Short mmCIF file of C-alpha atoms and ligand atoms in Angstrom, two decimals:
data_model
loop_
_atom_site.label_atom_id
_atom_site.label_comp_id
_atom_site.label_asym_id
_atom_site.label_seq_id
_atom_site.Cartn_x
_atom_site.Cartn_y
_atom_site.Cartn_z
CA MET A 16 0.00 0.00 0.00
CA MET A 17 1.23 3.51 -0.78
CA LYS A 18 2.28 5.56 2.23
CA GLU A 19 -0.37 8.16 1.48
CA GLU A 20 -3.10 5.58 1.36
CA LEU A 21 -1.98 4.20 4.70
CA ILE A 22 -2.07 7.64 6.24
CA ARG A 23 -5.59 8.25 4.98
CA LYS A 24 -6.79 4.87 6.24
CA ALA A 25 -5.28 5.42 9.69
CA TYR A 26 -6.80 8.88 9.75
CA ASP A 27 -10.29 7.61 8.94
CA ILE A 28 -10.04 5.10 11.77
CA ALA A 29 -8.80 7.82 14.12
CA VAL A 30 -11.75 10.06 13.23
CA GLU A 31 -14.14 7.30 14.28
CA ARG A 32 -12.20 6.44 17.40
CA TYR A 33 -12.23 10.07 18.52
CA ALA A 34 -15.89 10.52 17.63
CA ALA A 35 -16.64 7.71 20.09
CA VAL A 36 -15.27 9.88 22.91
CA GLY A 37 -17.02 12.98 21.64
CA VAL A 38 -14.10 14.62 19.83
CA ASP A 39 -14.38 16.24 16.40
CA VAL A 40 -11.05 15.60 14.67
CA ASN A 41 -11.69 18.01 11.81
CA LYS A 42 -12.30 20.79 14.24
CA ALA A 43 -9.03 20.02 15.99
CA MET A 44 -7.15 20.03 12.67
CA ASP A 45 -8.66 23.39 11.74
CA ALA A 46 -7.67 24.84 15.10
CA LEU A 47 -4.11 23.54 14.75
CA GLN A 48 -3.86 25.07 11.30
CA LYS A 49 -4.51 28.49 12.82
CA ILE A 50 -1.77 28.23 15.44
CA ALA A 51 1.25 30.21 14.30
CA LEU A 52 4.43 29.49 16.22
CA SER A 53 6.85 32.34 16.60
CA LEU A 54 10.15 30.81 15.50
CA HIS A 55 13.15 32.32 17.26
CA CYS A 56 15.75 33.47 14.74
CA TRP A 57 18.59 32.84 17.18
CA GLN A 58 18.68 29.03 16.93
CA ALA A 59 20.24 29.46 13.47
CA ASP A 60 23.46 31.10 14.67
CA ASP A 61 23.79 30.41 18.41
CA VAL A 62 22.50 33.90 19.33
CA ALA A 63 25.39 35.61 17.56
CA GLY A 64 23.48 38.25 15.56
CA PHE A 65 24.89 40.53 12.88
CA GLU A 66 26.50 43.36 14.80
CA ASN A 67 29.67 41.49 15.48
CA PRO A 68 29.12 37.79 14.84
CA ASP A 69 32.49 36.94 16.36
CA GLY A 70 31.67 38.75 19.58
CA GLN A 71 31.03 36.93 22.82
CA LEU A 72 27.55 35.94 23.96
CA THR A 73 27.01 37.56 27.37
CA GLY A 74 24.10 38.26 29.69
CA GLY A 75 24.06 34.94 31.50
CA ILE A 76 23.01 32.88 28.49
CA GLN A 77 25.15 30.33 26.72
CA ALA A 78 24.93 28.24 23.58
CA THR A 79 27.07 25.18 24.13
CA GLY A 80 28.40 23.03 21.30
CA ASN A 81 30.33 23.64 18.14
CA TYR A 82 28.37 21.84 15.46
CA PRO A 83 29.56 22.94 12.04
CA GLY A 84 27.46 24.91 9.59
CA LYS A 85 25.85 27.73 11.57
CA ALA A 86 24.46 30.67 9.62
CA ARG A 87 27.16 33.33 9.30
CA ASN A 88 25.19 36.18 7.80
CA ILE A 89 21.71 37.41 7.07
CA ASP A 90 21.31 35.49 3.80
CA GLU A 91 22.34 32.20 5.31
CA LEU A 92 20.09 32.74 8.30
CA ARG A 93 17.12 33.47 6.05
CA GLN A 94 17.89 30.44 3.91
CA ASP A 95 18.08 28.19 6.98
CA VAL A 96 14.89 29.53 8.51
CA CYS A 97 13.07 28.94 5.20
CA LYS A 98 14.45 25.44 5.04
CA ALA A 99 13.33 24.70 8.59
CA ALA A 100 9.90 26.23 7.96
CA SER A 101 9.45 23.97 4.95
CA TYR A 102 9.36 20.97 7.31
CA ILE A 103 6.99 22.52 9.82
CA PRO A 104 3.32 22.26 8.86
CA GLY A 105 1.33 25.50 8.82
CA THR A 106 2.21 29.19 8.62
CA HIS A 107 4.50 30.58 11.26
CA ARG A 108 6.09 33.78 12.47
CA LEU A 109 9.71 34.77 12.86
CA ASN A 110 10.95 36.32 16.07
CA LEU A 111 13.91 38.68 15.56
CA HIS A 112 16.30 40.16 18.08
CA ALA A 113 17.46 43.75 17.65
CA SER A 114 21.00 42.48 17.12
CA TYR A 115 19.85 40.80 13.88
CA GLY A 116 19.30 44.03 11.94
CA ASP A 117 20.39 44.49 8.36
CA PHE A 118 23.15 46.94 9.21
CA GLY A 119 24.76 46.97 5.78
CA GLY A 120 28.25 46.19 7.05
CA LYS A 121 28.32 49.23 9.37
CA TYR A 122 28.39 49.13 13.14
CA VAL A 123 25.13 50.55 14.39
CA ASP A 124 25.08 50.96 18.14
CA ARG A 125 22.06 49.81 20.10
CA ASP A 126 20.92 53.36 20.84
CA GLU A 127 20.90 54.04 17.11
CA VAL A 128 18.76 51.19 15.79
CA GLU A 129 15.95 52.30 13.53
CA PRO A 130 13.13 50.76 11.51
CA LYS A 131 15.24 51.15 8.38
CA HIS A 132 17.62 48.50 9.68
CA PHE A 133 14.73 46.06 9.57
CA GLU A 134 13.18 47.07 6.27
CA SER A 135 14.73 44.21 4.35
CA TRP A 136 13.47 41.83 7.02
CA MET A 137 9.95 43.16 6.66
CA GLN A 138 10.05 42.79 2.88
CA TRP A 139 11.58 39.35 3.05
CA ALA A 140 9.06 38.18 5.65
CA LYS A 141 6.20 39.42 3.50
CA GLU A 142 7.54 37.47 0.52
CA GLN A 143 7.68 34.36 2.71
CA GLY A 144 4.18 34.92 4.05
CA MET A 145 5.64 35.22 7.55
CA LYS A 146 4.83 37.78 10.21
CA LEU A 147 7.55 39.18 12.44
CA ASP A 148 7.92 39.51 16.19
CA PHE A 149 10.72 41.40 17.89
CA ASN A 150 13.03 41.62 20.93
CA SER A 151 15.24 44.30 22.37
CA THR A 152 18.79 43.04 22.99
CA SER A 153 20.45 43.87 26.29
CA PHE A 154 23.24 41.30 26.11
CA SER A 155 26.52 40.91 24.17
CA HIS A 156 27.36 44.61 24.20
CA PRO A 157 30.18 46.56 25.90
CA LYS A 158 27.55 48.30 28.06
CA SER A 159 25.71 45.09 29.02
CA GLY A 160 27.61 44.42 32.24
CA ASN A 161 25.48 42.88 34.95
CA LEU A 162 22.93 45.68 34.98
CA SER A 163 21.29 47.40 32.01
CA LEU A 164 17.83 48.88 32.61
CA ALA A 165 18.43 48.58 36.36
CA ASN A 166 21.83 50.24 36.34
CA PRO A 167 22.34 53.01 38.93
CA ASP A 168 24.72 54.67 36.47
CA GLU A 169 22.38 57.07 34.71
CA GLY A 170 24.41 57.05 31.49
CA ILE A 171 24.17 53.29 31.13
CA ARG A 172 20.55 53.09 32.23
CA SER A 173 19.43 55.75 29.79
CA PHE A 174 21.42 54.11 26.99
CA TRP A 175 19.33 50.94 27.44
CA VAL A 176 16.12 52.90 27.88
CA GLU A 177 16.83 54.57 24.55
CA HIS A 178 17.59 51.22 22.91
CA THR A 179 14.39 49.66 24.16
CA LYS A 180 12.28 52.66 23.16
CA ARG A 181 13.72 52.42 19.68
CA CYS A 182 12.94 48.71 19.58
CA ARG A 183 9.28 49.47 20.32
CA ALA A 184 9.25 51.95 17.46
CA ILE A 185 10.72 49.28 15.17
CA ALA A 186 8.13 46.73 16.32
CA GLU A 187 5.42 49.30 15.63
CA GLU A 188 6.65 49.68 12.04
CA MET A 189 6.78 45.92 11.62
CA GLY A 190 3.23 45.60 12.88
CA LYS A 191 2.03 48.33 10.54
CA TYR A 192 3.83 46.83 7.57
CA GLN A 193 2.50 43.33 8.11
CA GLY A 194 -1.02 44.39 9.08
CA ASP A 195 -0.80 42.36 12.27
CA PRO A 196 0.56 43.37 15.67
CA CYS A 197 4.24 42.65 16.19
CA ILE A 198 4.86 41.25 19.65
CA MET A 199 7.91 42.73 21.28
CA ASN A 200 9.51 40.85 24.10
CA LEU A 201 11.56 42.60 26.71
CA TRP A 202 13.98 40.43 28.60
CA VAL A 203 17.00 41.90 30.34
CA HIS A 204 19.66 39.83 32.03
CA ASP A 205 20.10 42.19 34.99
CA GLY A 206 21.24 40.42 38.10
CA SER A 207 24.08 39.61 40.38
CA LYS A 208 26.37 36.67 40.99
CA ASP A 209 26.49 36.87 44.73
CA GLN A 210 24.60 38.10 47.76
CA THR A 211 22.97 41.39 46.95
CA VAL A 212 22.03 43.99 49.52
CA ASN A 213 20.32 46.57 47.33
CA ARG A 214 17.65 44.37 45.81
CA LEU A 215 14.90 46.93 46.14
CA LYS A 216 17.00 49.68 44.61
CA TYR A 217 17.65 47.81 41.34
CA ARG A 218 14.05 46.68 41.07
CA ALA A 219 12.86 50.25 41.57
CA LEU A 220 15.23 51.31 38.80
CA LEU A 221 13.94 48.62 36.48
CA LYS A 222 10.38 49.70 37.21
CA GLN A 223 11.29 53.30 36.48
CA SER A 224 13.00 52.34 33.22
CA LEU A 225 10.01 50.29 32.11
CA ASP A 226 7.65 53.17 32.82
CA GLU A 227 9.83 55.44 30.72
CA ILE A 228 10.03 52.88 27.91
CA PHE A 229 6.29 52.24 27.84
CA ALA A 230 5.31 55.92 28.02
CA THR A 231 4.54 55.97 24.29
CA ASP A 232 1.34 54.22 23.25
CA TYR A 233 1.46 52.22 20.04
CA SER A 234 -1.29 50.45 18.21
CA HIS A 235 0.53 48.01 15.92
CA MET A 236 2.77 46.36 18.47
CA LYS A 237 2.25 44.60 21.78
CA ASP A 238 4.67 44.58 24.69
CA CYS A 239 5.59 41.56 26.70
CA ILE A 240 7.95 41.20 29.64
CA GLU A 241 9.94 38.09 30.52
CA SER A 242 11.21 36.97 33.91
CA LYS A 243 13.90 34.48 34.83
CA VAL A 244 15.15 32.62 37.90
CA PHE A 245 18.85 33.11 37.31
CA GLY A 246 21.47 33.64 34.64
CA ILE A 247 24.86 31.98 34.36
CA GLY A 248 27.26 34.05 36.44
CA LEU A 249 24.25 35.91 37.89
CA GLU A 250 23.01 33.16 40.15
CA SER A 251 22.04 34.96 43.35
CA TYR A 252 19.73 37.71 42.23
CA THR A 253 17.63 38.45 39.16
CA VAL A 254 16.18 41.94 39.07
CA GLY A 255 13.37 40.90 36.70
CA SER A 256 12.07 37.97 38.71
CA ASN A 257 8.69 36.33 38.19
CA ASP A 258 7.12 38.29 41.06
CA PHE A 259 8.50 41.53 39.69
CA TYR A 260 7.06 41.07 36.22
CA ILE A 261 3.72 39.67 37.32
CA GLY A 262 3.28 42.73 39.52
CA TYR A 263 4.36 44.99 36.71
CA GLY A 264 2.24 43.22 34.09
CA VAL A 265 -0.89 43.26 36.21
CA SER A 266 -0.49 46.88 37.23
CA ARG A 267 0.33 48.09 33.70
CA ASN A 268 -1.81 45.68 31.66
CA LYS A 269 1.16 44.16 29.87
CA ILE A 270 1.59 40.71 28.37
CA VAL A 271 3.73 38.45 30.53
CA THR A 272 6.11 36.04 28.84
CA LEU A 273 6.43 32.62 30.42
CA ASP A 274 9.64 30.93 29.38
CA THR A 275 9.29 27.28 30.34
CA GLY A 276 12.97 27.19 31.27
CA HIS A 277 12.71 30.09 33.71
CA PHE A 278 11.11 28.52 36.74
CA HIS A 279 12.12 26.25 39.55
CA PRO A 280 12.27 22.63 38.43
CA THR A 281 9.17 21.44 40.27
CA GLU A 282 7.08 24.49 39.41
CA SER A 283 4.36 23.87 36.82
CA VAL A 284 4.33 26.52 34.12
CA ALA A 285 1.08 25.03 32.82
CA ASP A 286 -0.62 25.89 36.10
CA LYS A 287 0.27 29.58 35.70
CA ILE A 288 -1.85 30.03 32.57
CA SER A 289 -5.27 30.09 34.24
CA SER A 290 -4.12 32.46 36.98
CA LEU A 291 -2.47 34.94 34.67
CA LEU A 292 -5.37 34.97 32.23
CA LEU A 293 -7.57 36.40 34.98
CA TYR A 294 -5.33 39.42 35.45
CA ILE A 295 -3.42 40.20 32.27
CA PRO A 296 -4.64 40.60 28.69
CA GLU A 297 -2.54 37.95 26.99
CA ILE A 298 0.34 35.58 27.57
CA MET A 299 3.46 35.01 25.50
CA LEU A 300 5.20 31.67 25.78
CA HIS A 301 8.83 30.80 25.22
CA VAL A 302 8.58 27.05 24.86
CA SER A 303 11.86 25.41 25.71
CA ARG A 304 13.19 22.49 27.74
CA PRO A 305 15.16 23.06 30.90
CA VAL A 306 17.88 20.54 31.71
CA ARG A 307 19.73 21.16 34.98
CA TRP A 308 21.30 24.62 34.68
CA ASP A 309 20.34 25.14 31.07
CA SER A 310 16.96 26.64 30.28
CA ASP A 311 17.30 26.25 26.54
CA HIS A 312 17.45 22.66 25.31
CA VAL A 313 15.41 21.79 22.22
CA THR A 314 11.70 21.45 23.02
CA THR A 315 10.36 17.90 23.03
CA MET A 316 6.95 16.33 23.42
CA ASN A 317 7.40 15.79 27.14
CA ASP A 318 4.86 15.99 29.93
CA ASP A 319 5.63 19.64 30.66
CA THR A 320 4.97 20.76 27.10
CA LEU A 321 1.87 18.58 26.87
CA GLU A 322 0.43 19.96 30.09
CA LEU A 323 1.13 23.50 28.94
CA ALA A 324 -0.68 22.88 25.65
CA LYS A 325 -3.62 21.28 27.41
CA GLU A 326 -4.00 24.20 29.80
CA ILE A 327 -4.16 26.67 26.89
CA VAL A 328 -6.92 24.65 25.25
CA ARG A 329 -8.75 23.91 28.50
CA CYS A 330 -8.80 27.66 29.22
CA ASP A 331 -10.16 28.22 25.72
CA ALA A 332 -7.34 30.73 25.36
CA LEU A 333 -5.88 30.03 21.92
CA ASP A 334 -6.52 33.64 20.98
CA ARG A 335 -4.89 35.00 24.14
CA VAL A 336 -1.78 32.88 24.33
CA HIS A 337 1.01 33.40 21.81
CA ILE A 338 3.36 30.50 21.34
CA GLY A 339 7.00 31.31 20.71
CA LEU A 340 9.98 29.00 20.88
CA ASP A 341 13.18 29.79 22.70
CA TYR A 342 16.08 27.39 22.74
CA PHE A 343 19.53 27.29 21.30
CA ASP A 344 21.44 24.11 20.85
CA ALA A 345 24.78 24.51 19.12
CA SER A 346 25.66 20.82 19.41
CA ILE A 347 23.33 19.42 16.74
CA ASN A 348 22.20 20.35 13.25
CA ARG A 349 20.54 23.71 13.83
CA ILE A 350 17.86 23.36 11.18
CA GLY A 351 17.04 20.00 12.68
CA ALA A 352 16.74 21.67 16.07
CA TYR A 353 14.15 24.09 14.72
CA VAL A 354 12.14 21.33 13.14
CA VAL A 355 12.20 18.95 16.10
CA GLY A 356 11.19 21.63 18.61
CA SER A 357 8.49 23.14 16.41
CA ARG A 358 6.93 19.84 15.49
CA ALA A 359 7.04 18.71 19.11
CA THR A 360 5.18 21.86 20.15
CA GLN A 361 2.59 21.31 17.44
CA LYS A 362 2.14 17.67 18.42
CA CYS A 363 1.43 18.79 21.97
CA MET A 364 -1.08 21.35 20.77
CA LEU A 365 -2.78 18.73 18.64
CA GLN A 366 -3.09 16.31 21.54
CA ALA A 367 -4.53 19.10 23.61
CA LEU A 368 -7.07 19.88 20.90
CA LEU A 369 -8.02 16.20 20.72
CA GLU A 370 -8.64 15.83 24.44
CA PRO A 371 -12.09 14.41 25.28
CA ILE A 372 -12.61 17.45 27.43
CA ALA A 373 -16.43 17.42 27.63
CA GLN A 374 -16.48 13.97 29.14
CA LEU A 375 -13.55 14.73 31.45
CA ARG A 376 -15.28 17.84 32.75
CA GLN A 377 -18.44 15.96 33.36
CA TYR A 378 -16.60 13.35 35.37
CA GLU A 379 -14.95 16.06 37.42
CA ALA A 380 -18.23 17.86 38.06
CA ASN A 381 -19.79 14.58 39.20
CA GLU A 382 -16.83 13.80 41.40
CA GLN A 383 -16.22 10.65 39.37
CA LEU A 384 -12.51 10.91 40.00
CA PHE A 385 -11.46 7.38 39.09
CA GLU A 386 -13.29 7.86 35.80
CA ARG A 387 -11.52 11.18 35.19
CA LEU A 388 -8.11 9.66 35.84
CA ALA A 389 -8.87 6.60 33.72
CA LEU A 390 -10.00 8.63 30.71
CA LEU A 391 -6.99 10.96 31.01
CA GLU A 392 -4.77 7.87 30.88
CA GLU A 393 -6.66 6.28 27.99
CA ALA A 394 -6.62 9.53 26.04
CA LYS A 395 -2.83 9.38 25.98
CA SER A 396 -2.94 6.41 23.65
CA LEU A 397 -5.77 7.50 21.38
CA PRO A 398 -4.49 7.63 17.78
CA TRP A 399 -3.49 11.29 17.72
CA ASN A 400 -0.43 10.38 15.65
CA ALA A 401 -2.68 9.37 12.72
CA VAL A 402 -4.17 12.85 12.86
CA TRP A 403 -0.71 14.39 13.01
CA ASP A 404 0.41 12.45 9.94
CA MET A 405 -2.67 13.65 8.08
CA PHE A 406 -1.96 17.22 9.18
CA CYS A 407 1.55 16.97 7.72
CA LEU A 408 0.26 15.39 4.53
CA LYS A 409 -2.37 18.12 4.08
CA ASN A 410 0.27 20.77 4.64
CA ASN A 411 2.65 19.24 2.17
CA VAL A 412 5.47 18.64 4.61
CA PRO A 413 7.29 15.35 5.23
CA VAL A 414 5.30 12.85 7.26
CA GLY A 415 6.93 11.17 10.25
CA GLU A 416 10.69 10.84 10.24
CA ASP A 417 11.04 11.62 6.52
CA PHE A 418 12.42 15.09 7.29
CA ILE A 419 15.58 13.56 8.80
CA ALA A 420 16.98 12.53 5.43
CA GLU A 421 16.00 15.86 3.91
CA ILE A 422 17.85 17.81 6.57
CA GLU A 423 20.86 15.54 6.10
CA LYS A 424 20.75 16.37 2.41
CA TYR A 425 20.68 20.10 3.12
CA GLU A 426 23.57 19.61 5.48
CA ALA A 427 25.60 17.74 2.86
CA GLU A 428 24.84 20.27 0.14
CA VAL A 429 24.76 23.55 2.04
CA THR A 430 25.60 23.92 5.72
CA SER A 431 28.58 21.54 5.83
CA LYS A 432 30.26 23.66 3.17
CA ARG A 433 30.24 26.75 5.38
CA VAL A 434 33.62 27.51 6.80
CA SER A 435 33.34 27.92 10.52
CA TYR A 436 34.95 30.94 12.14
CA ASN A 437 34.86 29.57 15.64
C1 LIG B 521 17.01 34.29 28.20
C2 LIG B 521 15.62 34.52 27.71
C3 LIG B 521 15.49 35.23 26.41
C4 LIG B 521 16.54 34.81 25.43
C5 LIG B 521 16.44 35.46 24.09
C6 LIG B 521 17.65 35.23 23.25
O1 LIG B 521 17.09 33.50 29.28
O2 LIG B 521 14.95 33.30 27.64
O3 LIG B 521 14.21 35.08 25.90
O4 LIG B 521 16.58 33.44 25.26
O5 LIG B 521 16.14 36.77 24.25
ZN1 LIG B 522 13.02 33.24 26.72
#
């Protein structure tokens, strides 16, 4: 039997199997089709950017590994992102950092970035049918230090305020150009390696900086703010902690970014969704996979990601939760990393959309708790994978593991030929 015929057969059986537990598979497929992931541009080049690609990555983040073939310039990065996107079903967004501007070979300092440095990105994204999101960049700069927006030195603080204000103006132009709001994430690394005695002072400074940055109202961009537990070399104190940004987000009506790698290991990020949705307008996610000290391993279809996806669907919040990816693995094929993490996230979303939620809710309401647990367990082995295969087929992307050989081919023909500078 032809592979396609097999996929269709398995799909038809899955549709019936799901109907028996009250789930409409077509509806789930349609919903999945509408979910645009925001792909992080920085997986392609280990967060190097185009200001000074040989410069050091600072700010408490690290990309470990030295796998050959990383993108060395804007053209290669675009080519790689396109390649990755061609193996990810659906239409997705691209999330740029300010350090990835098209600077035309000149050094443009962070307090000088302008929409014109992102014009070619906007045009390119439009040609690809992709929308853009954006990030200010506080790290990997001579003025980054340990404190940027929370720096008591007024010269340094205002430098970063200016940078971030300019980033919002760039995001506004992107949003206007693409006819869809550009989501701008603000994450700063500010923190301290060891015991800190002026915690309140730095947090007050960060609050002040944010108020200055957000003073201008825009209508084509949305702001989000991202917390963290600790950075490498900044282990004892993080100015922008979870409490800090939840307080700020709630009081200023800002989107809060939940990076799944930025919480204590036993904390459930999934459980935060329903609380936050009651107090803030929207949520941005950075879906990642924490492993020990590293918050940025490639996303997989693990319990954490599944629970997160289920909570979004159970809260009926697909239109209020934006799903971005954030990991950087320099030890494996980088295009492969994009594809594995994106497809894993989509598989989790699909399983969430296929959950027999009506029946589960009824059990819960009736206090039929064995029944609830039993159906949750059984649902794990319902044939969601047949639906996933069909989704890939419909979207004209490789089904199952077929993308492995294709990425190997791209590696042999393209990325392995790139001379590494590191
Ligand atoms: C760092 C944050 C942040 C970065 C990107 C590169 O811990 O997660 O989102 O990963 O800005
Ligand atoms: Zn993040």
